[in-house]
JSON list of C-alpha atoms in Angstrom, two decimals:
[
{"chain": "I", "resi": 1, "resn": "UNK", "atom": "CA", "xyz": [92.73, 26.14, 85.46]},
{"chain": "I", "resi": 2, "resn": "UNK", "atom": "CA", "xyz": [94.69, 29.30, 84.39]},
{"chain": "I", "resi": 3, "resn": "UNK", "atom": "CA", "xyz": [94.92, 30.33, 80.93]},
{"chain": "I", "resi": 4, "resn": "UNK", "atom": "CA", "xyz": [98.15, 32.32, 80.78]},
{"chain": "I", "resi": 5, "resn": "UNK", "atom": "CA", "xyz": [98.18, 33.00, 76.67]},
{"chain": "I", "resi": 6, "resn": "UNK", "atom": "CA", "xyz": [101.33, 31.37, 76.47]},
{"chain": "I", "resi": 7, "resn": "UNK", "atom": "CA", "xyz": [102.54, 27.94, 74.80]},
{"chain": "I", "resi": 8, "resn": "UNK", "atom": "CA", "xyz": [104.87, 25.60, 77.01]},
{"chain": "I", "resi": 9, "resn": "UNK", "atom": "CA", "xyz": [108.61, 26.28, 76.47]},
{"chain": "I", "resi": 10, "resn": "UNK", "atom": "CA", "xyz": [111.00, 23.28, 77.01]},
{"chain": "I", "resi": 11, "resn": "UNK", "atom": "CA", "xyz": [114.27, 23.56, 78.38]},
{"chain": "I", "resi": 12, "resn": "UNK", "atom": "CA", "xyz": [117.57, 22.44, 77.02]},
{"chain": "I", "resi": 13, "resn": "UNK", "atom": "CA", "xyz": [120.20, 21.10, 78.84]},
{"chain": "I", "resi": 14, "resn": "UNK", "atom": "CA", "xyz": [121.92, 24.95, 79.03]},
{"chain": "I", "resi": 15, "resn": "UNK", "atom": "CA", "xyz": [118.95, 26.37, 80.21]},
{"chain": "I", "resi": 16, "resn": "UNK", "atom": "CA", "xyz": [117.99, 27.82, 77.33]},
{"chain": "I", "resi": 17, "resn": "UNK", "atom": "CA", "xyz": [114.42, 27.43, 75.85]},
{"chain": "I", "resi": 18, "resn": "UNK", "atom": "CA", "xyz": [113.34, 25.23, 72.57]},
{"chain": "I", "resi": 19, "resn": "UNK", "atom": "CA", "xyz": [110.31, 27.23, 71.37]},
{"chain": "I", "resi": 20, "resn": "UNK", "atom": "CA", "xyz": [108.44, 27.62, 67.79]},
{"chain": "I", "resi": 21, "resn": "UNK", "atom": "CA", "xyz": [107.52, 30.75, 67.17]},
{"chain": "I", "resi": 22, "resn": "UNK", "atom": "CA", "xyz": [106.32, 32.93, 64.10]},
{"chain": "I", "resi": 23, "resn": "UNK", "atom": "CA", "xyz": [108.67, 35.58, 62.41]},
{"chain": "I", "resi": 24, "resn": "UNK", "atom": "CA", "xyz": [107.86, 38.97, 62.07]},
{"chain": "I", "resi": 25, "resn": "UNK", "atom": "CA", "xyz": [109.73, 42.15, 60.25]},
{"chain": "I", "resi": 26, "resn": "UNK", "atom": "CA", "xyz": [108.74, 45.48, 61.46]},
{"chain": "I", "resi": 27, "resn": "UNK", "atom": "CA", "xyz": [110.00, 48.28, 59.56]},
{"chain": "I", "resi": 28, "resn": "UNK", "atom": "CA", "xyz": [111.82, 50.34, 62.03]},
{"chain": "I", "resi": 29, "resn": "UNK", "atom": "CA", "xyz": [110.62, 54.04, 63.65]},
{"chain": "I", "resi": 30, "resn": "UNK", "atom": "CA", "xyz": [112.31, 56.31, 65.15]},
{"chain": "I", "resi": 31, "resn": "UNK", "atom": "CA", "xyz": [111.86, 58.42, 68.23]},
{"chain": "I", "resi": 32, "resn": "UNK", "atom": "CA", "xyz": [110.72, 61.26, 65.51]},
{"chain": "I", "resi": 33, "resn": "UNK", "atom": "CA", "xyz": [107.94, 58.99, 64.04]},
{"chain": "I", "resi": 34, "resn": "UNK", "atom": "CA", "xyz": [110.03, 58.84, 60.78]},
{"chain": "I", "resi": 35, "resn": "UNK", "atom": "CA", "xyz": [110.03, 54.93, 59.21]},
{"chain": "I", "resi": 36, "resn": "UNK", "atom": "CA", "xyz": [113.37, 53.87, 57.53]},
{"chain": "I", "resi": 37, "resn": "UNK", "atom": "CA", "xyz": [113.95, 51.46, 55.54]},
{"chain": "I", "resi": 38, "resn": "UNK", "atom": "CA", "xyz": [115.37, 49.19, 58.00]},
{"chain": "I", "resi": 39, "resn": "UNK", "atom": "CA", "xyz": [113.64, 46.10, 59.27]},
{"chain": "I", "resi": 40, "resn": "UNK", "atom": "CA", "xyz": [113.81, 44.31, 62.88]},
{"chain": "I", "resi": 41, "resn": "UNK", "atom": "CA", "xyz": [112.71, 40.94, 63.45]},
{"chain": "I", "resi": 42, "resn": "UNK", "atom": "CA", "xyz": [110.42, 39.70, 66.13]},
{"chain": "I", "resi": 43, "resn": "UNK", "atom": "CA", "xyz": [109.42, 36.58, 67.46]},
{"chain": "I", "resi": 44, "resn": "UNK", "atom": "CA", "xyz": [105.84, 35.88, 67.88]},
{"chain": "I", "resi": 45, "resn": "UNK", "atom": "CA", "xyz": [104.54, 34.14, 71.37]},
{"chain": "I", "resi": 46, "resn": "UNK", "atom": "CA", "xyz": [101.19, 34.31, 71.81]},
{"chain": "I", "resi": 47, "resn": "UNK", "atom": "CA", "xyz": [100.47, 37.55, 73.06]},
{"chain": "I", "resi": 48, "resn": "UNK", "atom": "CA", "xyz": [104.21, 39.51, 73.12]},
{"chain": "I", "resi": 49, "resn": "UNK", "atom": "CA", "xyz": [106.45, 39.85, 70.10]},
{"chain": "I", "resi": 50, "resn": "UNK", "atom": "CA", "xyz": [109.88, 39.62, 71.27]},
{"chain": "I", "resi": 51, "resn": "UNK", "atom": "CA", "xyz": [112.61, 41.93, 69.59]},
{"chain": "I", "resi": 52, "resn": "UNK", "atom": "CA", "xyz": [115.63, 39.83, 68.25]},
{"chain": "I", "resi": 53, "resn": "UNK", "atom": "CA", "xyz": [118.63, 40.67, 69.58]},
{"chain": "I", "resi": 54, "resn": "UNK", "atom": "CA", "xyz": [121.06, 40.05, 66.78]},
{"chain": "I", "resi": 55, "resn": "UNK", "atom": "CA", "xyz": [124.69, 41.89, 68.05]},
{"chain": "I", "resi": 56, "resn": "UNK", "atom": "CA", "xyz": [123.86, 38.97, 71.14]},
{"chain": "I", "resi": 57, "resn": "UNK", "atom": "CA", "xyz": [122.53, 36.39, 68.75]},
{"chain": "I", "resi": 58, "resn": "UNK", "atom": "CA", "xyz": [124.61, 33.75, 67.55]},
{"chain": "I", "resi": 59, "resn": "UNK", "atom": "CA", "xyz": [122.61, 33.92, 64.26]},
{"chain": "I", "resi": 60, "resn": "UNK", "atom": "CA", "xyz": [121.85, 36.32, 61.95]},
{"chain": "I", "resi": 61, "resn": "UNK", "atom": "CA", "xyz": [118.95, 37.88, 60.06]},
{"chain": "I", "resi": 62, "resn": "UNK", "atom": "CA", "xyz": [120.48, 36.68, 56.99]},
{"chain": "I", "resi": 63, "resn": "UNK", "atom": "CA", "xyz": [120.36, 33.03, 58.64]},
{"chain": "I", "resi": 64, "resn": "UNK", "atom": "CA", "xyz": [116.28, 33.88, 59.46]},
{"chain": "I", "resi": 65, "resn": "UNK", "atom": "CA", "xyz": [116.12, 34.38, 55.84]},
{"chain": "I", "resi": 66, "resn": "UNK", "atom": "CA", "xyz": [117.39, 31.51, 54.45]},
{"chain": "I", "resi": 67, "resn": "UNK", "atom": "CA", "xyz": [115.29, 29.53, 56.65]},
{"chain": "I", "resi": 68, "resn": "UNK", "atom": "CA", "xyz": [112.20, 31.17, 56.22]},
{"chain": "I", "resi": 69, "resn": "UNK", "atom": "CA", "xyz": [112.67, 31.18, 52.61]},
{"chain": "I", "resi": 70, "resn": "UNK", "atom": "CA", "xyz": [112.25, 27.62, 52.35]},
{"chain": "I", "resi": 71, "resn": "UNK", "atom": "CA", "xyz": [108.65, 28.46, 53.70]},
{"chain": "I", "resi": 72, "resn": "UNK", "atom": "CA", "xyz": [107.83, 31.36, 51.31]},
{"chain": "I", "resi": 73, "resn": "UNK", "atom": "CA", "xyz": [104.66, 29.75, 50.06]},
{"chain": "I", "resi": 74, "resn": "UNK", "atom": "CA", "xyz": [103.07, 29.48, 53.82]},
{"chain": "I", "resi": 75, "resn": "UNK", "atom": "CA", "xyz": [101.18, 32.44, 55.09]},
{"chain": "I", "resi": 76, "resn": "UNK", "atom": "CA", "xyz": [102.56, 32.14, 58.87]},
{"chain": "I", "resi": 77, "resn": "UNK", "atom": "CA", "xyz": [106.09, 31.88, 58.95]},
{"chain": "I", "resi": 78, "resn": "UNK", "atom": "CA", "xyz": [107.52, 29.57, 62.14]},
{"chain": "I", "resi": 79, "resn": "UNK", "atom": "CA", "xyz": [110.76, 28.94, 63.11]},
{"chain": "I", "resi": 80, "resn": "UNK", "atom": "CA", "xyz": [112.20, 26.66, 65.78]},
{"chain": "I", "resi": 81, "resn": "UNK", "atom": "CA", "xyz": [115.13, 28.16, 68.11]},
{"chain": "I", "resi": 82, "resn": "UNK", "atom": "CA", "xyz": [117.17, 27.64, 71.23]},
{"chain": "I", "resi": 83, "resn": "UNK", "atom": "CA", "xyz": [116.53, 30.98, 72.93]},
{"chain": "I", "resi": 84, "resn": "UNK", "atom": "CA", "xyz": [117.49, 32.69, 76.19]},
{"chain": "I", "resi": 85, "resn": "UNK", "atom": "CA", "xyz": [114.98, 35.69, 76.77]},
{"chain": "I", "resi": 86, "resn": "UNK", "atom": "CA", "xyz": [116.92, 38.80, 78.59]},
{"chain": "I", "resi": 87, "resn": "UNK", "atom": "CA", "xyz": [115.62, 42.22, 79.98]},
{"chain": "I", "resi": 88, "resn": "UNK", "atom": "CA", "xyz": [117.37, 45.27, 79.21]},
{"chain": "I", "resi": 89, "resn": "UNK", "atom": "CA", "xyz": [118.94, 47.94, 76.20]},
{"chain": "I", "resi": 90, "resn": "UNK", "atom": "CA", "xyz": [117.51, 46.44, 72.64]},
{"chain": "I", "resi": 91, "resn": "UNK", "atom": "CA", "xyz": [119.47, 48.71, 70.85]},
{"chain": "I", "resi": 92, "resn": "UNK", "atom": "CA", "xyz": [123.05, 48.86, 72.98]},
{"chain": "I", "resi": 93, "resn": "UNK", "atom": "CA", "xyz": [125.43, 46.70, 70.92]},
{"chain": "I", "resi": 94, "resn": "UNK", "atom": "CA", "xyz": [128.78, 48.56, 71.29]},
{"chain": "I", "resi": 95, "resn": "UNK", "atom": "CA", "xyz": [128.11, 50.64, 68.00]},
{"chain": "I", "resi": 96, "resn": "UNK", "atom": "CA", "xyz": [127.14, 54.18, 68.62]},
{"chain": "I", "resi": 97, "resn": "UNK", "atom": "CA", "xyz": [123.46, 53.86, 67.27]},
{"chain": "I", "resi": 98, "resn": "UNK", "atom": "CA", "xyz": [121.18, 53.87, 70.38]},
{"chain": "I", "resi": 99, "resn": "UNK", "atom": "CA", "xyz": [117.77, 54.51, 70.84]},
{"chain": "I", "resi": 100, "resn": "UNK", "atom": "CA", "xyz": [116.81, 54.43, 74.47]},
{"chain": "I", "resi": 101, "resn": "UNK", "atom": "CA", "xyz": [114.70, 51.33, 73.84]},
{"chain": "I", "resi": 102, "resn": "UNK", "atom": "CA", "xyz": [114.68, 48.77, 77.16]},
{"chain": "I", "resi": 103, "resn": "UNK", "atom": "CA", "xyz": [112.41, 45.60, 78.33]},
{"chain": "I", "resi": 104, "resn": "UNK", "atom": "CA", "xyz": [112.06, 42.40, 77.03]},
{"chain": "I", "resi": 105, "resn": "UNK", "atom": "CA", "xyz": [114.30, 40.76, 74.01]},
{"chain": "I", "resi": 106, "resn": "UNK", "atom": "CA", "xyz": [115.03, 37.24, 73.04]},
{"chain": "I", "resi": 107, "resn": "UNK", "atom": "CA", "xyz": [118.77, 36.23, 71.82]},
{"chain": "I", "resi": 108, "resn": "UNK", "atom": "CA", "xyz": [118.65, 33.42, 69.50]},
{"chain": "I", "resi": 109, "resn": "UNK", "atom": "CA", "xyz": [121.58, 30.51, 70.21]},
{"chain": "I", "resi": 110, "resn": "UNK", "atom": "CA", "xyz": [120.72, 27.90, 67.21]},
{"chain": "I", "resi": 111, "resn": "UNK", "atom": "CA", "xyz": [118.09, 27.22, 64.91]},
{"chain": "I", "resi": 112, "resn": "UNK", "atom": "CA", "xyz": [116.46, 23.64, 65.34]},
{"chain": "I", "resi": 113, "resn": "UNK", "atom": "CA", "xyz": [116.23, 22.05, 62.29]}
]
């Protein structure tokens, strides 16, 4: 049997996925090395943390927020999500700030109650 680190996604009926995954901030770096004091979100699977790709996202941070606020008191943080994972420009949204950062992302279509 082959252990691939990963847990089973499910499909929806648009072919997106309907995982549970943790939530994680990173404070942001720049090509410098310099931190800021901005934060990007992440979603936990297994072994790969998948930048959120919120300009593509019909949800916002401020949505993760309010949802994982009603968790605050846990010490893993889980949300569940219809997802579509792309490949491609994490930081191209149309607004003149670009890194040169490319590969995996997810884009988050609705979180699941």
């Amino acid at each position: 049997m082959k252990n691939t680190n990963k847990t089973m996604d499910l499909e929806s009926e648009d072919g997106h996925f309907l995982i549970s995954a943790e939530v994680v901030k990173k404070q942001f770096v720049n090509k410098a090395g310099k931190s800021s004091d901005i934060y990007e979100y992440y979603l936990r699977r297994s072994i790969q943390d998948y930048f959120i790709k919120f300009c593509e996202s019909k949800v916002s941070s401020e949505d993760i927020d309010a949802y994982l606020e009603k968790q605050k008191d846990r010490f893993i943080q889980t949300i569940n999500v219809e997802v579509e994972f792309r490949d491609g420009e994490w930081d191209n949204c149309g607004d003149g700030e670009q890194q040169s950062r490319v590969g995996e992302y997810v884009v988050i279509h609705k979180i699941k109650g």
